[in-house]
CHARMM-style PDB file with segment names, atoms N, HN, CA, C and O in Angstrom:
ATOM      1  N   UNK     1     -31.211  86.949-136.096  1.00  0.00      PROA
ATOM      2  CA  UNK     1     -31.447  87.093-134.674  1.00  0.00      PROA
ATOM      3  C   UNK     1     -31.592  85.715-134.026  1.00  0.00      PROA
ATOM      4  O   UNK     1     -31.015  85.463-132.967  1.00  0.00      PROA
ATOM      5  N   UNK     2     -32.345  84.842-134.645  1.00  0.00      PROA
ATOM      6  HN  UNK     2     -32.813  85.047-135.505  1.00  0.00      PROA
ATOM      7  CA  UNK     2     -32.542  83.503-134.087  1.00  0.00      PROA
ATOM      8  C   UNK     2     -31.243  82.709-134.133  1.00  0.00      PROA
ATOM      9  O   UNK     2     -30.986  81.878-133.262  1.00  0.00      PROA
ATOM     10  N   UNK     3     -30.423  82.966-135.154  1.00  0.00      PROA
ATOM     11  HN  UNK     3     -30.632  83.642-135.862  1.00  0.00      PROA
ATOM     12  CA  UNK     3     -29.154  82.261-135.274  1.00  0.00      PROA
ATOM     13  C   UNK     3     -28.218  82.631-134.123  1.00  0.00      PROA
ATOM     14  O   UNK     3     -27.500  81.775-133.607  1.00  0.00      PROA
ATOM     15  N   UNK     4     -28.225  83.900-133.722  1.00  0.00      PROA
ATOM     16  HN  UNK     4     -28.808  84.596-134.141  1.00  0.00      PROA
ATOM     17  CA  UNK     4     -27.382  84.356-132.626  1.00  0.00      PROA
ATOM     18  C   UNK     4     -27.834  83.736-131.303  1.00  0.00      PROA
ATOM     19  O   UNK     4     -27.001  83.328-130.494  1.00  0.00      PROA
ATOM     20  N   UNK     5     -29.119  83.666-131.086  1.00  0.00      PROA
ATOM     21  HN  UNK     5     -29.796  83.997-131.744  1.00  0.00      PROA
ATOM     22  CA  UNK     5     -29.658  83.051-129.866  1.00  0.00      PROA
ATOM     23  C   UNK     5     -29.315  81.565-129.814  1.00  0.00      PROA
ATOM     24  O   UNK     5     -29.004  81.027-128.752  1.00  0.00      PROA
ATOM     25  N   UNK     6     -29.376  80.904-130.977  1.00  0.00      PROA
ATOM     26  HN  UNK     6     -29.629  81.340-131.840  1.00  0.00      PROA
ATOM     27  CA  UNK     6     -29.056  79.488-131.048  1.00  0.00      PROA
ATOM     28  C   UNK     6     -27.586  79.248-130.720  1.00  0.00      PROA
ATOM     29  O   UNK     6     -27.258  78.288-130.023  1.00  0.00      PROA
ATOM     30  N   UNK     7     -26.706  80.104-131.211  1.00  0.00      PROA
ATOM     31  HN  UNK     7     -26.973  80.884-131.777  1.00  0.00      PROA
ATOM     32  CA  UNK     7     -25.277  79.969-130.916  1.00  0.00      PROA
ATOM     33  C   UNK     7     -24.998  80.196-129.428  1.00  0.00      PROA
ATOM     34  O   UNK     7     -24.175  79.490-128.845  1.00  0.00      PROA
ATOM     35  N   UNK     8     -25.665  81.162-128.812  1.00  0.00      PROA
ATOM     36  HN  UNK     8     -26.333  81.736-129.285  1.00  0.00      PROA
ATOM     37  CA  UNK     8     -25.496  81.407-127.385  1.00  0.00      PROA
ATOM     38  C   UNK     8     -25.990  80.210-126.577  1.00  0.00      PROA
ATOM     39  O   UNK     8     -25.364  79.809-125.596  1.00  0.00      PROA
ATOM     40  N   UNK     9     -27.110  79.650-127.000  1.00  0.00      PROA
ATOM     41  HN  UNK     9     -27.618  79.976-127.798  1.00  0.00      PROA
ATOM     42  CA  UNK     9     -27.663  78.488-126.302  1.00  0.00      PROA
ATOM     43  C   UNK     9     -26.747  77.283-126.437  1.00  0.00      PROA
ATOM     44  O   UNK     9     -26.530  76.559-125.465  1.00  0.00      PROA
ATOM     45  N   UNK    10     -26.206  77.058-127.633  1.00  0.00      PROA
ATOM     46  HN  UNK    10     -26.383  77.645-128.422  1.00  0.00      PROA
ATOM     47  CA  UNK    10     -25.288  75.944-127.833  1.00  0.00      PROA
ATOM     48  C   UNK    10     -23.993  76.125-127.043  1.00  0.00      PROA
ATOM     49  O   UNK    10     -23.466  75.166-126.480  1.00  0.00      PROA
ATOM     50  N   UNK    11     -23.488  77.344-127.004  1.00  0.00      PROA
ATOM     51  HN  UNK    11     -23.916  78.123-127.462  1.00  0.00      PROA
ATOM     52  CA  UNK    11     -22.270  77.620-126.246  1.00  0.00      PROA
ATOM     53  C   UNK    11     -22.502  77.388-124.758  1.00  0.00      PROA
ATOM     54  O   UNK    11     -21.694  76.745-124.088  1.00  0.00      PROA
ATOM     55  N   UNK    12     -23.599  77.912-124.251  1.00  0.00      PROA
ATOM     56  HN  UNK    12     -24.255  78.435-124.795  1.00  0.00      PROA
ATOM     57  CA  UNK    12     -23.919  77.721-122.836  1.00  0.00      PROA
ATOM     58  C   UNK    12     -24.142  76.241-122.521  1.00  0.00      PROA
ATOM     59  O   UNK    12     -23.715  75.757-121.473  1.00  0.00      PROA
ATOM     60  N   UNK    13     -24.801  75.533-123.416  1.00  0.00      PROA
ATOM     61  HN  UNK    13     -25.149  75.926-124.267  1.00  0.00      PROA
ATOM     62  CA  UNK    13     -25.039  74.113-123.221  1.00  0.00      PROA
ATOM     63  C   UNK    13     -23.750  73.308-123.222  1.00  0.00      PROA
ATOM     64  O   UNK    13     -23.576  72.399-122.410  1.00  0.00      PROA
ATOM     65  N   UNK    14     -22.850  73.644-124.134  1.00  0.00      PROA
ATOM     66  HN  UNK    14     -22.991  74.382-124.793  1.00  0.00      PROA
ATOM     67  CA  UNK    14     -21.573  72.936-124.201  1.00  0.00      PROA
ATOM     68  C   UNK    14     -20.742  73.177-122.947  1.00  0.00      PROA
ATOM     69  O   UNK    14     -20.173  72.238-122.392  1.00  0.00      PROA
ATOM     70  N   UNK    15     -20.669  74.416-122.502  1.00  0.00      PROA
ATOM     71  HN  UNK    15     -21.132  75.179-122.953  1.00  0.00      PROA
ATOM     72  CA  UNK    15     -19.902  74.739-121.292  1.00  0.00      PROA
ATOM     73  C   UNK    15     -20.520  74.070-120.074  1.00  0.00      PROA
ATOM     74  O   UNK    15     -19.801  73.557-119.217  1.00  0.00      PROA
ATOM     75  N   UNK    16     -21.833  74.070-119.990  1.00  0.00      PROA
ATOM     76  HN  UNK    16     -22.417  74.487-120.686  1.00  0.00      PROA
ATOM     77  CA  UNK    16     -22.516  73.415-118.866  1.00  0.00      PROA
ATOM     78  C   UNK    16     -22.276  71.906-118.890  1.00  0.00      PROA
ATOM     79  O   UNK    16     -22.051  71.291-117.847  1.00  0.00      PROA
ATOM     80  N   UNK    17     -22.324  71.314-120.083  1.00  0.00      PROA
ATOM     81  HN  UNK    17     -22.507  71.814-120.930  1.00  0.00      PROA
ATOM     82  CA  UNK    17     -22.078  69.880-120.205  1.00  0.00      PROA
ATOM     83  C   UNK    17     -20.660  69.536-119.754  1.00  0.00      PROA
ATOM     84  O   UNK    17     -20.465  68.574-119.012  1.00  0.00      PROA
ATOM     85  N   UNK    18     -19.676  70.308-120.193  1.00  0.00      PROA
ATOM     86  HN  UNK    18     -19.835  71.090-120.796  1.00  0.00      PROA
ATOM     87  CA  UNK    18     -18.281  70.048-119.815  1.00  0.00      PROA
ATOM     88  C   UNK    18     -18.096  70.184-118.301  1.00  0.00      PROA
ATOM     89  O   UNK    18     -17.393  69.383-117.684  1.00  0.00      PROA
ATOM     90  N   UNK    19     -18.723  71.188-117.711  1.00  0.00      PROA
ATOM     91  HN  UNK    19     -19.294  71.839-118.212  1.00  0.00      PROA
ATOM     92  CA  UNK    19     -18.616  71.383-116.272  1.00  0.00      PROA
ATOM     93  C   UNK    19     -19.225  70.202-115.524  1.00  0.00      PROA
ATOM     94  O   UNK    19     -18.603  69.660-114.610  1.00  0.00      PROA
ATOM     95  N   UNK    20     -20.416  69.806-115.898  1.00  0.00      PROA
ATOM     96  HN  UNK    20     -20.922  70.246-116.640  1.00  0.00      PROA
ATOM     97  CA  UNK    20     -21.078  68.688-115.215  1.00  0.00      PROA
ATOM     98  C   UNK    20     -20.352  67.381-115.452  1.00  0.00      PROA
ATOM     99  O   UNK    20     -20.267  66.550-114.547  1.00  0.00      PROA
ATOM    100  N   UNK    21     -19.826  67.181-116.651  1.00  0.00      PROA
ATOM    101  HN  UNK    21     -19.895  67.856-117.386  1.00  0.00      PROA
ATOM    102  CA  UNK    21     -19.084  65.966-116.961  1.00  0.00      PROA
ATOM    103  C   UNK    21     -17.803  65.886-116.122  1.00  0.00      PROA
ATOM    104  O   UNK    21     -17.485  64.833-115.567  1.00  0.00      PROA
ATOM    105  N   UNK    22     -17.077  66.993-116.032  1.00  0.00      PROA
ATOM    106  HN  UNK    22     -17.335  67.848-116.483  1.00  0.00      PROA
ATOM    107  CA  UNK    22     -15.863  67.021-115.217  1.00  0.00      PROA
ATOM    108  C   UNK    22     -16.163  66.813-113.742  1.00  0.00      PROA
ATOM    109  O   UNK    22     -15.430  66.109-113.046  1.00  0.00      PROA
ATOM    110  N   UNK    23     -17.229  67.420-113.272  1.00  0.00      PROA
ATOM    111  HN  UNK    23     -17.824  67.991-113.837  1.00  0.00      PROA
ATOM    112  CA  UNK    23     -17.634  67.239-111.882  1.00  0.00      PROA
ATOM    113  C   UNK    23     -18.016  65.784-111.618  1.00  0.00      PROA
ATOM    114  O   UNK    23     -17.676  65.225-110.576  1.00  0.00      PROA
ATOM    115  N   UNK    24     -18.717  65.185-112.557  1.00  0.00      PROA
ATOM    116  HN  UNK    24     -18.993  65.640-113.404  1.00  0.00      PROA
ATOM    117  CA  UNK    24     -19.101  63.783-112.416  1.00  0.00      PROA
ATOM    118  C   UNK    24     -17.905  62.859-112.400  1.00  0.00      PROA
ATOM    119  O   UNK    24     -17.869  61.908-111.620  1.00  0.00      PROA
ATOM    120  N   UNK    25     -16.924  63.121-113.247  1.00  0.00      PROA
ATOM    121  HN  UNK    25     -16.953  63.894-113.881  1.00  0.00      PROA
ATOM    122  CA  UNK    25     -15.711  62.303-113.251  1.00  0.00      PROA
ATOM    123  C   UNK    25     -14.970  62.450-111.929  1.00  0.00      PROA
ATOM    124  O   UNK    25     -14.471  61.463-111.389  1.00  0.00      PROA
ATOM    125  N   UNK    26     -14.892  63.660-111.404  1.00  0.00      PROA
ATOM    126  HN  UNK    26     -15.298  64.462-111.843  1.00  0.00      PROA
ATOM    127  CA  UNK    26     -14.223  63.869-110.119  1.00  0.00      PROA
ATOM    128  C   UNK    26     -14.898  63.135-108.983  1.00  0.00      PROA
ATOM    129  O   UNK    26     -14.226  62.539-108.142  1.00  0.00      PROA
ATOM    130  N   UNK    27     -16.212  63.171-108.947  1.00  0.00      PROA
ATOM    131  HN  UNK    27     -16.758  63.656-109.631  1.00  0.00      PROA
ATOM    132  CA  UNK    27     -16.957  62.461-107.905  1.00  0.00      PROA
ATOM    133  C   UNK    27     -16.784  60.953-108.073  1.00  0.00      PROA
ATOM    134  O   UNK    27     -16.614  60.233-107.089  1.00  0.00      PROA
ATOM    135  N   UNK    28     -16.828  60.479-109.308  1.00  0.00      PROA
ATOM    136  HN  UNK    28     -16.967  61.064-110.107  1.00  0.00      PROA
ATOM    137  CA  UNK    28     -16.668  59.050-109.572  1.00  0.00      PROA
ATOM    138  C   UNK    28     -15.286  58.569-109.137  1.00  0.00      PROA
ATOM    139  O   UNK    28     -15.164  57.504-108.531  1.00  0.00      PROA
ATOM    140  N   UNK    29     -14.256  59.338-109.437  1.00  0.00      PROA
ATOM    141  HN  UNK    29     -14.355  60.203-109.929  1.00  0.00      PROA
ATOM    142  CA  UNK    29     -12.898  58.946-109.046  1.00  0.00      PROA
ATOM    143  C   UNK    29     -12.760  58.990-107.530  1.00  0.00      PROA
ATOM    144  O   UNK    29     -12.157  58.096-106.935  1.00  0.00      PROA
ATOM    145  N   UNK    30     -13.310  60.016-106.906  1.00  0.00      PROA
ATOM    146  HN  UNK    30     -13.799  60.743-107.389  1.00  0.00      PROA
ATOM    147  CA  UNK    30     -13.181  60.163-105.449  1.00  0.00      PROA
ATOM    148  C   UNK    30     -13.843  59.007-104.712  1.00  0.00      PROA
ATOM    149  O   UNK    30     -13.238  58.418-103.816  1.00  0.00      PROA
ATOM    150  N   UNK    31     -15.071  58.678-105.075  1.00  0.00      PROA
ATOM    151  HN  UNK    31     -15.563  59.157-105.803  1.00  0.00      PROA
ATOM    152  CA  UNK    31     -15.780  57.628-104.356  1.00  0.00      PROA
ATOM    153  C   UNK    31     -15.443  56.245-104.888  1.00  0.00      PROA
ATOM    154  O   UNK    31     -15.783  55.246-104.254  1.00  0.00      PROA
ATOM    155  N   UNK    32     -14.797  56.167-106.014  1.00  0.00      PROA
ATOM    156  HN  UNK    32     -14.521  56.979-106.528  1.00  0.00      PROA
ATOM    157  CA  UNK    32     -14.367  54.876-106.526  1.00  0.00      PROA
ATOM    158  C   UNK    32     -13.128  54.371-105.837  1.00  0.00      PROA
ATOM    159  O   UNK    32     -12.832  53.178-105.912  1.00  0.00      PROA
ATOM    160  N   UNK    33     -12.382  55.244-105.159  1.00  0.00      PROA
ATOM    161  HN  UNK    33     -12.622  56.213-105.098  1.00  0.00      PROA
ATOM    162  CA  UNK    33     -11.139  54.852-104.514  1.00  0.00      PROA
ATOM    163  C   UNK    33     -11.297  54.585-103.030  1.00  0.00      PROA
ATOM    164  O   UNK    33     -10.311  54.267-102.364  1.00  0.00      PROA
ATOM    165  N   UNK    34     -12.487  54.702-102.491  1.00  0.00      PROA
ATOM    166  HN  UNK    34     -13.288  54.961-103.031  1.00  0.00      PROA
ATOM    167  CA  UNK    34     -12.681  54.452-101.074  1.00  0.00      PROA
ATOM    168  C   UNK    34     -12.511  52.963-100.789  1.00  0.00      PROA
ATOM    169  O   UNK    34     -13.096  52.124-101.475  1.00  0.00      PROA
ATOM    170  N   UNK    35     -11.727  52.643 -99.797  1.00  0.00      PROA
ATOM    171  HN  UNK    35     -11.252  53.324 -99.239  1.00  0.00      PROA
ATOM    172  CA  UNK    35     -11.490  51.267 -99.413  1.00  0.00      PROA
ATOM    173  C   UNK    35     -12.214  50.994 -98.106  1.00  0.00      PROA
ATOM    174  O   UNK    35     -12.287  51.873 -97.248  1.00  0.00      PROA
ATOM    175  N   UNK    36     -12.753  49.789 -97.937  1.00  0.00      PROA
ATOM    176  HN  UNK    36     -12.694  49.074 -98.635  1.00  0.00      PROA
ATOM    177  CA  UNK    36     -13.375  49.470 -96.657  1.00  0.00      PROA
ATOM    178  C   UNK    36     -12.328  49.487 -95.545  1.00  0.00      PROA
ATOM    179  O   UNK    36     -11.208  49.013 -95.730  1.00  0.00      PROA
ATOM    180  N   UNK    37     -12.691  50.019 -94.430  1.00  0.00      PROA
ATOM    181  HN  UNK    37     -13.601  50.405 -94.280  1.00  0.00      PROA
ATOM    182  CA  UNK    37     -11.753  50.169 -93.328  1.00  0.00      PROA
ATOM    183  C   UNK    37     -12.443  49.835 -92.020  1.00  0.00      PROA
ATOM    184  O   UNK    37     -13.647  50.038 -91.869  1.00  0.00      PROA
ATOM    185  N   UNK    38     -11.671  49.322 -91.082  1.00  0.00      PROA
ATOM    186  HN  UNK    38     -10.692  49.157 -91.205  1.00  0.00      PROA
ATOM    187  CA  UNK    38     -12.212  49.061 -89.758  1.00  0.00      PROA
ATOM    188  C   UNK    38     -11.648  50.060 -88.751  1.00  0.00      PROA
ATOM    189  O   UNK    38     -11.586  49.768 -87.556  1.00  0.00      PROA
ATOM    190  N   UNK    39     -11.240  51.226 -89.221  1.00  0.00      PROA
ATOM    191  HN  UNK    39     -11.291  51.463 -90.191  1.00  0.00      PROA
ATOM    192  CA  UNK    39     -10.631  52.227 -88.347  1.00  0.00      PROA
ATOM    193  C   UNK    39     -11.616  52.725 -87.293  1.00  0.00      PROA
ATOM    194  O   UNK    39     -11.209  53.066 -86.182  1.00  0.00      PROA
ATOM    195  N   UNK    40     -12.892  52.771 -87.623  1.00  0.00      PROA
ATOM    196  HN  UNK    40     -13.223  52.495 -88.525  1.00  0.00      PROA
ATOM    197  CA  UNK    40     -13.879  53.281 -86.676  1.00  0.00      PROA
ATOM    198  C   UNK    40     -14.207  52.249 -85.597  1.00  0.00      PROA
ATOM    199  O   UNK    40     -14.746  52.607 -84.550  1.00  0.00      PROA
ATOM    200  N   UNK    41     -13.892  50.989 -85.832  1.00  0.00      PROA
ATOM    201  HN  UNK    41     -13.454  50.698 -86.683  1.00  0.00      PROA
ATOM    202  CA  UNK    41     -14.251  49.953 -84.872  1.00  0.00      PROA
ATOM    203  C   UNK    41     -13.145  49.654 -83.877  1.00  0.00      PROA
ATOM    204  O   UNK    41     -13.385  48.948 -82.898  1.00  0.00      PROA
ATOM    205  N   UNK    42     -11.934  50.171 -84.093  1.00  0.00      PROA
ATOM    206  HN  UNK    42     -11.739  50.745 -84.888  1.00  0.00      PROA
ATOM    207  CA  UNK    42     -10.844  49.905 -83.154  1.00  0.00      PROA
ATOM    208  C   UNK    42     -10.978  50.803 -81.939  1.00  0.00      PROA
ATOM    209  O   UNK    42     -11.274  51.991 -82.061  1.00  0.00      PROA
ATOM    210  N   UNK    43     -10.755  50.220 -80.755  1.00  0.00      PROA
ATOM    211  HN  UNK    43     -10.514  49.255 -80.656  1.00  0.00      PROA
ATOM    212  CA  UNK    43     -10.863  50.997 -79.524  1.00  0.00      PROA
ATOM    213  C   UNK    43      -9.493  51.268 -78.914  1.00  0.00      PROA
ATOM    214  O   UNK    43      -9.417  51.791 -77.802  1.00  0.00      PROA
ATOM    215  N   UNK    44      -8.433  50.935 -79.595  1.00  0.00      PROA
ATOM    216  HN  UNK    44      -8.496  50.510 -80.498  1.00  0.00      PROA
ATOM    217  CA  UNK    44      -7.081  51.144 -79.091  1.00  0.00      PROA
ATOM    218  C   UNK    44      -6.687  52.603 -79.281  1.00  0.00      PROA
ATOM    219  O   UNK    44      -6.826  53.137 -80.382  1.00  0.00      PROA
ATOM    220  N   UNK    45      -6.196  53.261 -78.228  1.00  0.00      PROA
ATOM    221  HN  UNK    45      -6.083  52.827 -77.334  1.00  0.00      PROA
ATOM    222  CA  UNK    45      -5.805  54.670 -78.378  1.00  0.00      PROA
ATOM    223  C   UNK    45      -4.549  54.780 -79.242  1.00  0.00      PROA
ATOM    224  O   UNK    45      -3.738  53.855 -79.277  1.00  0.00      PROA
ATOM    225  N   UNK    46      -4.390  55.880 -79.924  1.00  0.00      PROA
ATOM    226  HN  UNK    46      -5.049  56.632 -79.895  1.00  0.00      PROA
ATOM    227  CA  UNK    46      -3.198  56.039 -80.762  1.00  0.00      PROA
ATOM    228  C   UNK    46      -1.940  56.153 -79.912  1.00  0.00      PROA
ATOM    229  O   UNK    46      -1.969  56.691 -78.805  1.00  0.00      PROA
ATOM    230  N   UNK    47      -0.846  55.644 -80.440  1.00  0.00      PROA
ATOM    231  HN  UNK    47      -0.822  55.206 -81.339  1.00  0.00      PROA
ATOM    232  CA  UNK    47       0.425  55.691 -79.724  1.00  0.00      PROA
ATOM    233  C   UNK    47       1.059  57.057 -79.945  1.00  0.00      PROA
ATOM    234  O   UNK    47       1.241  57.488 -81.084  1.00  0.00      PROA
ATOM    235  N   UNK    48       1.395  57.738 -78.851  1.00  0.00      PROA
ATOM    236  HN  UNK    48       1.247  57.389 -77.926  1.00  0.00      PROA
ATOM    237  CA  UNK    48       1.979  59.071 -78.915  1.00  0.00      PROA
ATOM    238  C   UNK    48       3.489  58.942 -78.743  1.00  0.00      PROA
ATOM    239  O   UNK    48       3.968  58.388 -77.754  1.00  0.00      PROA
ATOM    240  N   UNK    49       4.225  59.459 -79.714  1.00  0.00      PROA
ATOM    241  HN  UNK    49       3.836  59.909 -80.517  1.00  0.00      PROA
ATOM    242  CA  UNK    49       5.679  59.420 -79.650  1.00  0.00      PROA
ATOM    243  C   UNK    49       6.187  60.704 -78.992  1.00  0.00      PROA
ATOM    244  O   UNK    49       5.700  61.790 -79.307  1.00  0.00      PROA
ATOM    245  N   UNK    50       7.159  60.594 -78.083  1.00  0.00      PROA
ATOM    246  HN  UNK    50       7.555  59.712 -77.828  1.00  0.00      PROA
ATOM    247  CA  UNK    50       7.679  61.802 -77.427  1.00  0.00      PROA
ATOM    248  C   UNK    50       8.520  62.625 -78.400  1.00  0.00      PROA
ATOM    249  O   UNK    50       9.175  62.089 -79.294  1.00  0.00      PROA
ATOM    250  N   UNK    51       8.483  63.925 -78.203  1.00  0.00      PROA
ATOM    251  HN  UNK    51       7.951  64.361 -77.477  1.00  0.00      PROA
ATOM    252  CA  UNK    51       9.288  64.827 -79.015  1.00  0.00      PROA
ATOM    253  C   UNK    51      10.612  65.048 -78.300  1.00  0.00      PROA
ATOM    254  O   UNK    51      10.654  65.658 -77.232  1.00  0.00      PROA
ATOM    255  N   UNK    52      11.687  64.552 -78.887  1.00  0.00      PROA
ATOM    256  HN  UNK    52      11.653  64.056 -79.754  1.00  0.00      PROA
ATOM    257  CA  UNK    52      13.010  64.636 -78.259  1.00  0.00      PROA
ATOM    258  C   UNK    52      13.962  65.326 -79.227  1.00  0.00      PROA
ATOM    259  O   UNK    52      14.048  64.963 -80.400  1.00  0.00      PROA
ATOM    260  N   UNK    53      14.681  66.333 -78.712  1.00  0.00      PROA
ATOM    261  HN  UNK    53      14.611  66.628 -77.759  1.00  0.00      PROA
ATOM    262  CA  UNK    53      15.720  66.990 -79.500  1.00  0.00      PROA
ATOM    263  C   UNK    53      17.040  66.328 -79.130  1.00  0.00      PROA
ATOM    264  O   UNK    53      17.418  66.330 -77.958  1.00  0.00      PROA
ATOM    265  N   UNK    54      17.749  65.761 -80.103  1.00  0.00      PROA
ATOM    266  HN  UNK    54      17.442  65.759 -81.054  1.00  0.00      PROA
ATOM    267  CA  UNK    54      19.007  65.080 -79.774  1.00  0.00      PROA
ATOM    268  C   UNK    54      20.078  66.063 -79.324  1.00  0.00      PROA
ATOM    269  O   UNK    54      20.105  67.217 -79.753  1.00  0.00      PROA
ATOM    270  N   UNK    55      20.952  65.587 -78.459  1.00  0.00      PROA
ATOM    271  HN  UNK    55      20.929  64.650 -78.110  1.00  0.00      PROA
ATOM    272  CA  UNK    55      22.054  66.417 -77.973  1.00  0.00      PROA
ATOM    273  C   UNK    55      23.034  66.653 -79.108  1.00  0.00      PROA
ATOM    274  O   UNK    55      23.253  65.760 -79.925  1.00  0.00      PROA
ATOM    275  N   UNK    56      23.627  67.834 -79.175  1.00  0.00      PROA
ATOM    276  HN  UNK    56      23.450  68.560 -78.511  1.00  0.00      PROA
ATOM    277  CA  UNK    56      24.583  68.098 -80.259  1.00  0.00      PROA
ATOM    278  C   UNK    56      25.850  67.265 -80.081  1.00  0.00      PROA
ATOM    279  O   UNK    56      26.340  67.078 -78.968  1.00  0.00      PROA
ATOM    280  N   UNK    57      26.355  66.779 -81.181  1.00  0.00      PROA
ATOM    281  HN  UNK    57      25.957  66.931 -82.086  1.00  0.00      PROA
ATOM    282  CA  UNK    57      27.596  66.000 -81.140  1.00  0.00      PROA
ATOM    283  C   UNK    57      28.757  66.932 -81.435  1.00  0.00      PROA
ATOM    284  O   UNK    57      28.644  67.811 -82.288  1.00  0.00      PROA
ATOM    285  N   UNK    58      29.869  66.751 -80.742  1.00  0.00      PROA
ATOM    286  HN  UNK    58      29.961  66.037 -80.049  1.00  0.00      PROA
ATOM    287  CA  UNK    58      31.021  67.635 -80.986  1.00  0.00      PROA
ATOM    288  C   UNK    58      31.631  67.346 -82.362  1.00  0.00      PROA
ATOM    289  O   UNK    58      31.770  66.193 -82.770  1.00  0.00      PROA
ATOM    290  N   UNK    59      31.982  68.401 -83.049  1.00  0.00      PROA
ATOM    291  HN  UNK    59      31.869  69.338 -82.718  1.00  0.00      PROA
ATOM    292  CA  UNK    59      32.604  68.235 -84.366  1.00  0.00      PROA
ATOM    293  C   UNK    59      34.118  68.194 -84.208  1.00  0.00      PROA
ATOM    294  O   UNK    59      34.635  68.655 -83.191  1.00  0.00      PROA
ATOM    295  N   UNK    60      34.843  67.655 -85.182  1.00  0.00      PROA
ATOM    296  HN  UNK    60      34.423  67.280 -86.009  1.00  0.00      PROA
ATOM    297  CA  UNK    60      36.311  67.590 -85.084  1.00  0.00      PROA
ATOM    298  C   UNK    60      36.958  68.963 -85.018  1.00  0.00      PROA
ATOM    299  O   UNK    60      38.042  69.095 -84.449  1.00  0.00      PROA
ATOM    300  N   UNK    61      36.329  69.992 -85.583  1.00  0.00      PROA
ATOM    301  HN  UNK    61      35.449  69.885 -86.045  1.00  0.00      PROA
ATOM    302  CA  UNK    61      36.916  71.342 -85.560  1.00  0.00      PROA
ATOM    303  C   UNK    61      36.891  71.939 -84.158  1.00  0.00      PROA
ATOM    304  O   UNK    61      37.661  72.863 -83.893  1.00  0.00      PROA
ATOM    305  N   UNK    62      36.050  71.461 -83.250  1.00  0.00      PROA
ATOM    306  HN  UNK    62      35.425  70.711 -83.465  1.00  0.00      PROA
ATOM    307  CA  UNK    62      35.978  72.014 -81.895  1.00  0.00      PROA
ATOM    308  C   UNK    62      37.256  71.750 -81.114  1.00  0.00      PROA
ATOM    309  O   UNK    62      37.612  72.548 -80.248  1.00  0.00      PROA
ATOM    310  N   UNK    63      37.951  70.666 -81.388  1.00  0.00      PROA
ATOM    311  HN  UNK    63      37.662  70.017 -82.092  1.00  0.00      PROA
ATOM    312  CA  UNK    63      39.170  70.355 -80.635  1.00  0.00      PROA
ATOM    313  C   UNK    63      40.330  71.243 -81.052  1.00  0.00      PROA
ATOM    314  O   UNK    63      41.308  71.330 -80.310  1.00  0.00      PROA
ATOM    315  N   UNK    64      40.275  71.906 -82.198  1.00  0.00      PROA
ATOM    316  HN  UNK    64      39.480  71.835 -82.801  1.00  0.00      PROA
ATOM    317  CA  UNK    64      41.344  72.773 -82.659  1.00  0.00      PROA
ATOM    318  C   UNK    64      41.413  74.042 -81.828  1.00  0.00      PROA
ATOM    319  O   UNK    64      42.500  74.589 -81.641  1.00  0.00      PROA
ATOM    320  N   UNK    65      40.290  74.525 -81.327  1.00  0.00      PROA
ATOM    321  HN  UNK    65      39.407  74.080 -81.478  1.00  0.00      PROA
ATOM    322  CA  UNK    65      40.234  75.802 -80.635  1.00  0.00      PROA
ATOM    323  C   UNK    65      40.336  75.663 -79.128  1.00  0.00      PROA
ATOM    324  O   UNK    65      39.991  76.609 -78.420  1.00  0.00      PROA
ATOM    325  N   UNK    66      40.780  74.562 -78.612  1.00  0.00      PROA
ATOM    326  HN  UNK    66      41.060  73.793 -79.187  1.00  0.00      PROA
ATOM    327  CA  UNK    66      40.924  74.443 -77.160  1.00  0.00      PROA
ATOM    328  C   UNK    66      42.169  75.181 -76.707  1.00  0.00      PROA
ATOM    329  O   UNK    66      43.192  75.159 -77.391  1.00  0.00      PROA
ATOM    330  N   UNK    67      42.087  75.826 -75.569  1.00  0.00      PROA
ATOM    331  HN  UNK    67      41.256  75.844 -75.013  1.00  0.00      PROA
ATOM    332  CA  UNK    67      43.214  76.595 -75.013  1.00  0.00      PROA
ATOM    333  C   UNK    67      43.922  75.755 -73.960  1.00  0.00      PROA
ATOM    334  O   UNK    67      43.285  75.170 -73.083  1.00  0.00      PROA
ATOM    335  N   UNK    68      45.220  75.703 -74.055  1.00  0.00      PROA
ATOM    336  HN  UNK    68      45.737  76.178 -74.767  1.00  0.00      PROA
ATOM    337  CA  UNK    68      46.029  75.009 -73.045  1.00  0.00      PROA
ATOM    338  C   UNK    68      46.721  76.044 -72.182  1.00  0.00      PROA
ATOM    339  O   UNK    68      47.551  76.796 -72.694  1.00  0.00      PROA
ATOM    340  N   UNK    69      46.417  76.117 -70.891  1.00  0.00      PROA
ATOM    341  HN  UNK    69      45.743  75.507 -70.476  1.00  0.00      PROA
ATOM    342  CA  UNK    69      47.072  77.152 -70.067  1.00  0.00      PROA
ATOM    343  C   UNK    69      48.480  76.806 -69.701  1.00  0.00      PROA
ATOM    344  OT1 UNK    69      49.147  77.580 -69.015  1.00  0.00      PROA
TER     345      UNK     69
END
């Protein structure tokens, strides 16, 4: 009976350790890659580009179907 409880405790401990270790590595990688930035100190507004749809260009096949009266 005690052996079964010990195995359950070891299994739970191992799974908990792996979870916490993986979580710790993820946090370490995430905050280890942060670069200092001055983005918050700039007061220049962002440049907005206009949305333009280009006019269609005629294809060479369009001239074949012209009608001559």
